[in-house]
Amino acid sequence: MTLNPLSAYAWFTTRGAQRPVAWLFTLGVALAVLFLRLESPAWQALLAERQRLYPQLAGKRPSLGDPVRVLIQSLWLLLRRQPLPRQPGPASKAWRAVRGHWHTTRQRVQHYRGRLIDRLQQLPARYRASAFKQAASARLRGLSVFARWAFYGVLTLCAFGLALLCVTEPFGYLAQLMFICLLLGIAMLVRHMPGRFPTLMLIVLSTIISCRYLWWRYTSTLNWNDTTDLVCGVILLAAETYSWCVLILGYIQTCWPLQRKPANLPANPGHWPTVDLMIPTYNEDLAVVRTTVLAALGLDWPRECLRIYILDDGRRDAFRAFADEVGVGYIVRPDNKHAKAGNLNHALGVTDSELIAIFDCDHVPVRSFLQMTVGWFLKDPKLALVQTPHHFFSPDPFERNLGSFRRRPNEGELFYGLIQDGNDMWNAAFFCGSCAVLRRTALQSIGGFAVETVTEDAHTALRMHRQGWSSAYLSIPQAAGLATESLSAHIGQRIRWARGMVQIFRTDNPIFGRGLSLFQRVCYANAMLHFLAGLPRLVFLTAPLAFLLLHAYIIYAPALMILLYVLPHMIHASLTNSRMQGKYRQTFWGEVYETVLAWYIARPTTVALFAPKKGTFNVTAKGGLMEQGQFDWRIAQPYLWLAALNVAGLGFAVWRLFTGPTAEVGTVIVSSLWVVYNLLIIGAAVAVAAEVRQVRRAHRVQMHLPAGLVLASGHAYPCTLVDYSDVGVGLQLHQGLALKPGAQVRLLLNRGQREFAFQASVTRTVGQHVGLVFHDLSQQQRIDLVHCTFARADAWLGWHQQHEADRPLRSLVEVLKLGAVGYLRLVEHMPPWLRTWLRPLRALVHWLASYRPRTPRPIPFMNPVDRDA
Amino acid sequence: MKPGNADPADRSDDIAQLRQHLDMPDLNYQDISMLVGVQQALQRWPLLGESCRSSAQDGLLMPAPKREAVLP
Amino acid sequence: MTSLALHGVRGGLGRSALLAALGYALQGVGERVLLIDLCPDNLLGLHFNLPLEAREGWALAEREGRPYTDAVYEVLDGLCLMPFGNAPGDALHPAADAATWAARQVELAEHFDWLLFDVPQLPAATAGHCVETDVQVLVAEAEMASHLLLGRRPIERYDLLLINRYDPASRLQSDLLMVWRDLFRDRLPLQVVHRDEAFLEALACKAPLGHYAPQSLACRDVQSLAVRCLTRRQS
């Protein structure tokens, strides 16, 4: 490159330099040409490499500060060694040897670990096949009934004694360390074994460690000499006791999920029972209800045994007209008392089928729904209820705002995937308001749906259980619907559930009262306790502040001892839950869900706990759309306050670290770590509040299904259906087939053994992706279309197979990362007034940062000197 | 000749997929919508109805006996 | 070696084109295929670009006293064709009977994985066919004549009912297919080949369907038919 002052001026001005600056720099260039030997190879090499060596100036508008930047960067380049391939010195040689050793050792360890895991995975099968097991079980079978009972009794007694010892024995540092290492070692080995007994083993270990922790907390960590300490300590301890209860009850509830299969129906459909399918609606769009009704019309159930009713509490003419048009029943009532439960009760009075299927108007049943569910009613005459999961084909606010739709199990999956299946084991699966079949006689025996609380579903199930009816849960998604589309609506729905469950807990407490088995009580109690999580969660989010701000010793013990007790308690609980729930909820994500809800359910649940009669019914809004991305400040507000408090706590921590007594350093550090963790969890909750824009009104369901396309010319092509909604579909064509928008085509879709053709026109083509909309479909064709898409028997199967496997540590890192992302989003969505306020500051920071020296990119294969040579 | 796995029509048979998902190959499923469709077809096309009735008497083409119960 | 023949409930169902497409599809998955034309119309060769005036064929060779194998064309690697042949003046008649072809099948077995026979349409009253094969496919179209003729066939003799030129948009066709599925369930598997303009165009271009329109729906249907044939042989 040659520099000359004449071209330099033009060069600077074309890059947007202001005139005086350009003049000044041209002068500088002139001086440089005069005084420096720029044509020498060294200078030329430097100039040729200037883009790489001065990255901050590349493409930048020349400004007055640039000479200073050049100076700083030059100094930096001189001081810093070029990233060249270095000659290895003796020190680095030794280092490399050490690293090599370490690498091989690691590989060897991993090799042995892999082999160990393989052995562990085969262990249960090998044990089952072993002679020892055969002999032992033969001996046991040989014993008399009394001897067997005695044997088991003694065994249980010994186990209990040992467990009691493990829980209550006070240990010193070293003994406790040995103890937790031992238990953790067992857990780490056992978790690799497949099967249910290792899961039970993990549960036992976790229970022992958690009980030991709680015992220690009650017996030796309360400071009775200081009121503040005691009050704060007792509050925290109460919260921890609550968590402990939920943990242990949860273990009981889900230790042995039943995983029930559908029962076969009689071969002759003439013997199948009659079913009334009820679709209660209040204010939802007809478009939402239409799909549900069309799907119901195509259910595989003898036509004379199936009656479909729209129960319209909105009393809308359009709905009546639609019901007449498609030939389904339409029921209205004079008043709107008791909302949905009242609506259903009224309909019960004017219908007469043996079974009642209930669908919320936005839950689309698949065609096999009744054949999957009704079989159990014929097998078990005392069966009152078969519930199936609520599946959602659109992302809920968590999934949408965190971008985890179909990659990670969602919030509801734990309940429908595991908890209900666990409940089913104890005959305690309960009604969830939709996607369920109930027996009319059972409902009549309890006087219809319960109307006293705002969660009529769970209350109805509880009453039926009290009457001695049983229930079943089938974990096959046989219906799907839209998820709530905004965070505030989602929270509103959860508030209603929480309030309702706590109301039942107060008015019709499952722990007391007659008619329930012990385990049914446990399952119901846990379901209701679960919704009381708000206050304890808030306590955990603020607990370390009690020490940092108020200097209250909430856990009156040395910091190291706290770690030795708390960490194993948390690690074991995480390991066990990851093993039991990993498929349905990834570790630590529960913290995020709970934190978001905590503030909002804390108040209504507490109110309902003391005044169960208060509270109103609110309908969950669905089917709308978010016009633009926004940050829900109203929802996030409490969390911003909490975050501010915690940041203040961190400030106090720094202050205490420097001014406090040295004996407290450990406590300060532990508290600070807790605060940082809390801050990140709050950050994750804040991240959820940043609502992502939702573009389409009709949600498109992703799918991968073979289909056919017939063009107007008579040529037919196979293609793949990749997404669909209730108005159109998206197709993936193969290479070489081009369609123009507006072209008329026929789409061929398969379902079961039948094939259907639908007239459609092309709306858009993007590459090989084609969008179609349908028109002029007859009534029957619209039903067929719904049955080729939403109502396919396999439409929602296998969604969780796409989820990433749960790994607790990675999950923790992801949740913590999400926390950081939350604060970034907060900055992005800052209100304009705050932004204008902060703009000068940001500009200053940017300007200062522009002077920062940069490390140039290394050249991959040669350096400038070599090239010059 | 049972359709193999490579047959794309197999993937679009939702009931076959359901059976596979449930791991219940002997799941008894009645495609009622098809049975209803068959009844409607026999009524819609008189010659078709006539031929099926006469062949049912001949015993040559034996319609499924279960269908009688599902008449709409 | 597996031999296969397509039999029609009536004539004009496009069996020659189907057979040509099936042969091409089987060759495409690495099978050695011989297509044998038993129809005096001598049309099968045209699907593989033989000249219209070509006269060579096994029937001609037989009449001239040459071995029938003289008439084998290798049209593609692993895909051979034996036309019927055409003589000037008087028409050739299928001289060979079922017994002869049974013997010839044994002779050809070591050279080929598949022998596909294009058999002439015989009156339904004619007992037996001119050739016995391992796989017997019955071809029909979803229309009333096929339905009525189907009722007169002993369907136990067949391994598969192939419905050609199916158009799901036609109510009658979809109704008939549904009735057939119900009638033949558990007794005769069904395979559908969709109506596709490409099938007609393929002959006009003297190419089998898979060569002329490899992306077409009908071609995919023939491919799944080929897969069925293969799984049937394995079982």
mmCIF file of N, CA, C and O in Angstrom, chain A residues 600 630-640 686 689-690 825-832 834-835:
data_model
loop_
_atom_site.group_PDB
_atom_site.id
_atom_site.type_symbol
_atom_site.label_atom_id
_atom_site.label_comp_id
_atom_site.label_asym_id
_atom_site.label_seq_id
_atom_site.Cartn_x
_atom_site.Cartn_y
_atom_site.Cartn_z
ATOM 1 N N TYR A 600 -47.502 -14.632 43.385
ATOM 2 C CA TYR A 600 -48.913 -14.458 43.038
ATOM 3 C C TYR A 600 -49.830 -15.438 43.751
ATOM 4 O O TYR A 600 -50.988 -15.129 43.988
ATOM 5 N N GLN A 630 -43.224 -7.711 24.293
ATOM 6 C CA GLN A 630 -43.285 -6.724 25.351
ATOM 7 C C GLN A 630 -42.798 -7.348 26.646
ATOM 8 O O GLN A 630 -42.687 -8.563 26.760
ATOM 9 N N PHE A 631 -42.541 -6.480 27.582
ATOM 10 C CA PHE A 631 -42.103 -6.962 28.877
ATOM 11 C C PHE A 631 -43.243 -6.726 29.847
ATOM 12 O O PHE A 631 -43.769 -5.621 29.941
ATOM 13 N N ASP A 632 -43.656 -7.802 30.516
ATOM 14 C CA ASP A 632 -44.795 -7.668 31.421
ATOM 15 C C ASP A 632 -44.305 -7.116 32.754
ATOM 16 O O ASP A 632 -43.973 -7.846 33.671
ATOM 17 N N TRP A 633 -44.256 -5.783 32.819
ATOM 18 C CA TRP A 633 -43.698 -5.146 34.028
ATOM 19 C C TRP A 633 -44.541 -5.437 35.257
ATOM 20 O O TRP A 633 -44.035 -5.580 36.354
ATOM 21 N N ARG A 634 -45.863 -5.516 35.023
ATOM 22 C CA ARG A 634 -46.751 -5.713 36.159
ATOM 23 C C ARG A 634 -46.449 -7.045 36.829
ATOM 24 O O ARG A 634 -46.389 -7.159 38.033
ATOM 25 N N ILE A 635 -46.248 -8.063 35.971
ATOM 26 C CA ILE A 635 -45.950 -9.383 36.511
ATOM 27 C C ILE A 635 -44.563 -9.409 37.139
ATOM 28 O O ILE A 635 -44.345 -10.016 38.190
ATOM 29 N N ALA A 636 -43.618 -8.724 36.488
ATOM 30 C CA ALA A 636 -42.228 -8.844 36.931
ATOM 31 C C ALA A 636 -41.928 -7.999 38.172
ATOM 32 O O ALA A 636 -40.931 -8.230 38.847
ATOM 33 N N GLN A 637 -42.815 -7.026 38.439
ATOM 34 C CA GLN A 637 -42.519 -6.055 39.501
ATOM 35 C C GLN A 637 -42.033 -6.678 40.817
ATOM 36 O O GLN A 637 -40.953 -6.326 41.290
ATOM 37 N N PRO A 638 -42.798 -7.613 41.403
ATOM 38 C CA PRO A 638 -42.330 -8.146 42.679
ATOM 39 C C PRO A 638 -40.944 -8.760 42.587
ATOM 40 O O PRO A 638 -40.160 -8.664 43.545
ATOM 41 N N TYR A 639 -40.653 -9.351 41.433
ATOM 42 C CA TYR A 639 -39.345 -9.993 41.308
ATOM 43 C C TYR A 639 -38.237 -8.981 41.174
ATOM 44 O O TYR A 639 -37.116 -9.206 41.622
ATOM 45 N N LEU A 640 -38.574 -7.828 40.574
ATOM 46 C CA LEU A 640 -37.558 -6.788 40.501
ATOM 47 C C LEU A 640 -37.249 -6.274 41.899
ATOM 48 O O LEU A 640 -36.089 -6.023 42.242
ATOM 49 N N VAL A 686 -37.646 -13.456 35.776
ATOM 50 C CA VAL A 686 -37.781 -12.206 35.030
ATOM 51 C C VAL A 686 -37.741 -12.493 33.529
ATOM 52 O O VAL A 686 -38.477 -11.884 32.749
ATOM 53 N N ALA A 689 -40.942 -13.139 31.998
ATOM 54 C CA ALA A 689 -41.858 -12.010 31.871
ATOM 55 C C ALA A 689 -41.647 -11.240 30.577
ATOM 56 O O ALA A 689 -42.470 -10.413 30.215
ATOM 57 N N ALA A 690 -40.533 -11.489 29.888
ATOM 58 C CA ALA A 690 -40.318 -10.821 28.597
ATOM 59 C C ALA A 690 -41.090 -11.597 27.544
ATOM 60 O O ALA A 690 -40.645 -12.618 27.056
ATOM 61 N N ARG A 825 -32.492 -9.305 29.272
ATOM 62 C CA ARG A 825 -33.777 -8.945 28.664
ATOM 63 C C ARG A 825 -34.375 -7.746 29.363
ATOM 64 O O ARG A 825 -35.025 -6.907 28.736
ATOM 65 N N LEU A 826 -34.140 -7.688 30.663
ATOM 66 C CA LEU A 826 -34.640 -6.554 31.435
ATOM 67 C C LEU A 826 -34.061 -5.266 30.862
ATOM 68 O O LEU A 826 -34.773 -4.286 30.649
ATOM 69 N N VAL A 827 -32.753 -5.284 30.572
ATOM 70 C CA VAL A 827 -32.111 -4.093 30.019
ATOM 71 C C VAL A 827 -32.696 -3.777 28.650
ATOM 72 O O VAL A 827 -33.007 -2.633 28.338
ATOM 73 N N GLU A 828 -32.898 -4.851 27.822
ATOM 74 C CA GLU A 828 -33.454 -4.659 26.484
ATOM 75 C C GLU A 828 -34.803 -3.956 26.530
ATOM 76 O O GLU A 828 -35.109 -3.121 25.696
ATOM 77 N N HIS A 829 -35.622 -4.390 27.484
ATOM 78 C CA HIS A 829 -36.999 -3.894 27.520
ATOM 79 C C HIS A 829 -37.174 -2.702 28.430
ATOM 80 O O HIS A 829 -38.284 -2.385 28.811
ATOM 81 N N MET A 830 -36.095 -2.053 28.788
ATOM 82 C CA MET A 830 -36.218 -0.952 29.730
ATOM 83 C C MET A 830 -37.170 0.112 29.209
ATOM 84 O O MET A 830 -37.168 0.382 28.009
ATOM 85 N N PRO A 831 -37.961 0.733 30.069
ATOM 86 C CA PRO A 831 -38.891 1.757 29.560
ATOM 87 C C PRO A 831 -38.100 2.927 29.001
ATOM 88 O O PRO A 831 -36.984 3.195 29.446
ATOM 89 N N PRO A 832 -38.694 3.641 28.015
ATOM 90 C CA PRO A 832 -37.967 4.703 27.311
ATOM 91 C C PRO A 832 -37.398 5.772 28.241
ATOM 92 O O PRO A 832 -36.262 6.207 28.046
ATOM 93 N N LEU A 834 -36.387 5.565 31.257
ATOM 94 C CA LEU A 834 -35.208 5.087 31.966
ATOM 95 C C LEU A 834 -34.048 4.984 30.993
ATOM 96 O O LEU A 834 -32.895 5.266 31.317
ATOM 97 N N ARG A 835 -34.396 4.607 29.756
ATOM 98 C CA ARG A 835 -33.363 4.417 28.757
ATOM 99 C C ARG A 835 -32.719 5.764 28.415
ATOM 100 O O ARG A 835 -31.498 5.878 28.347
#
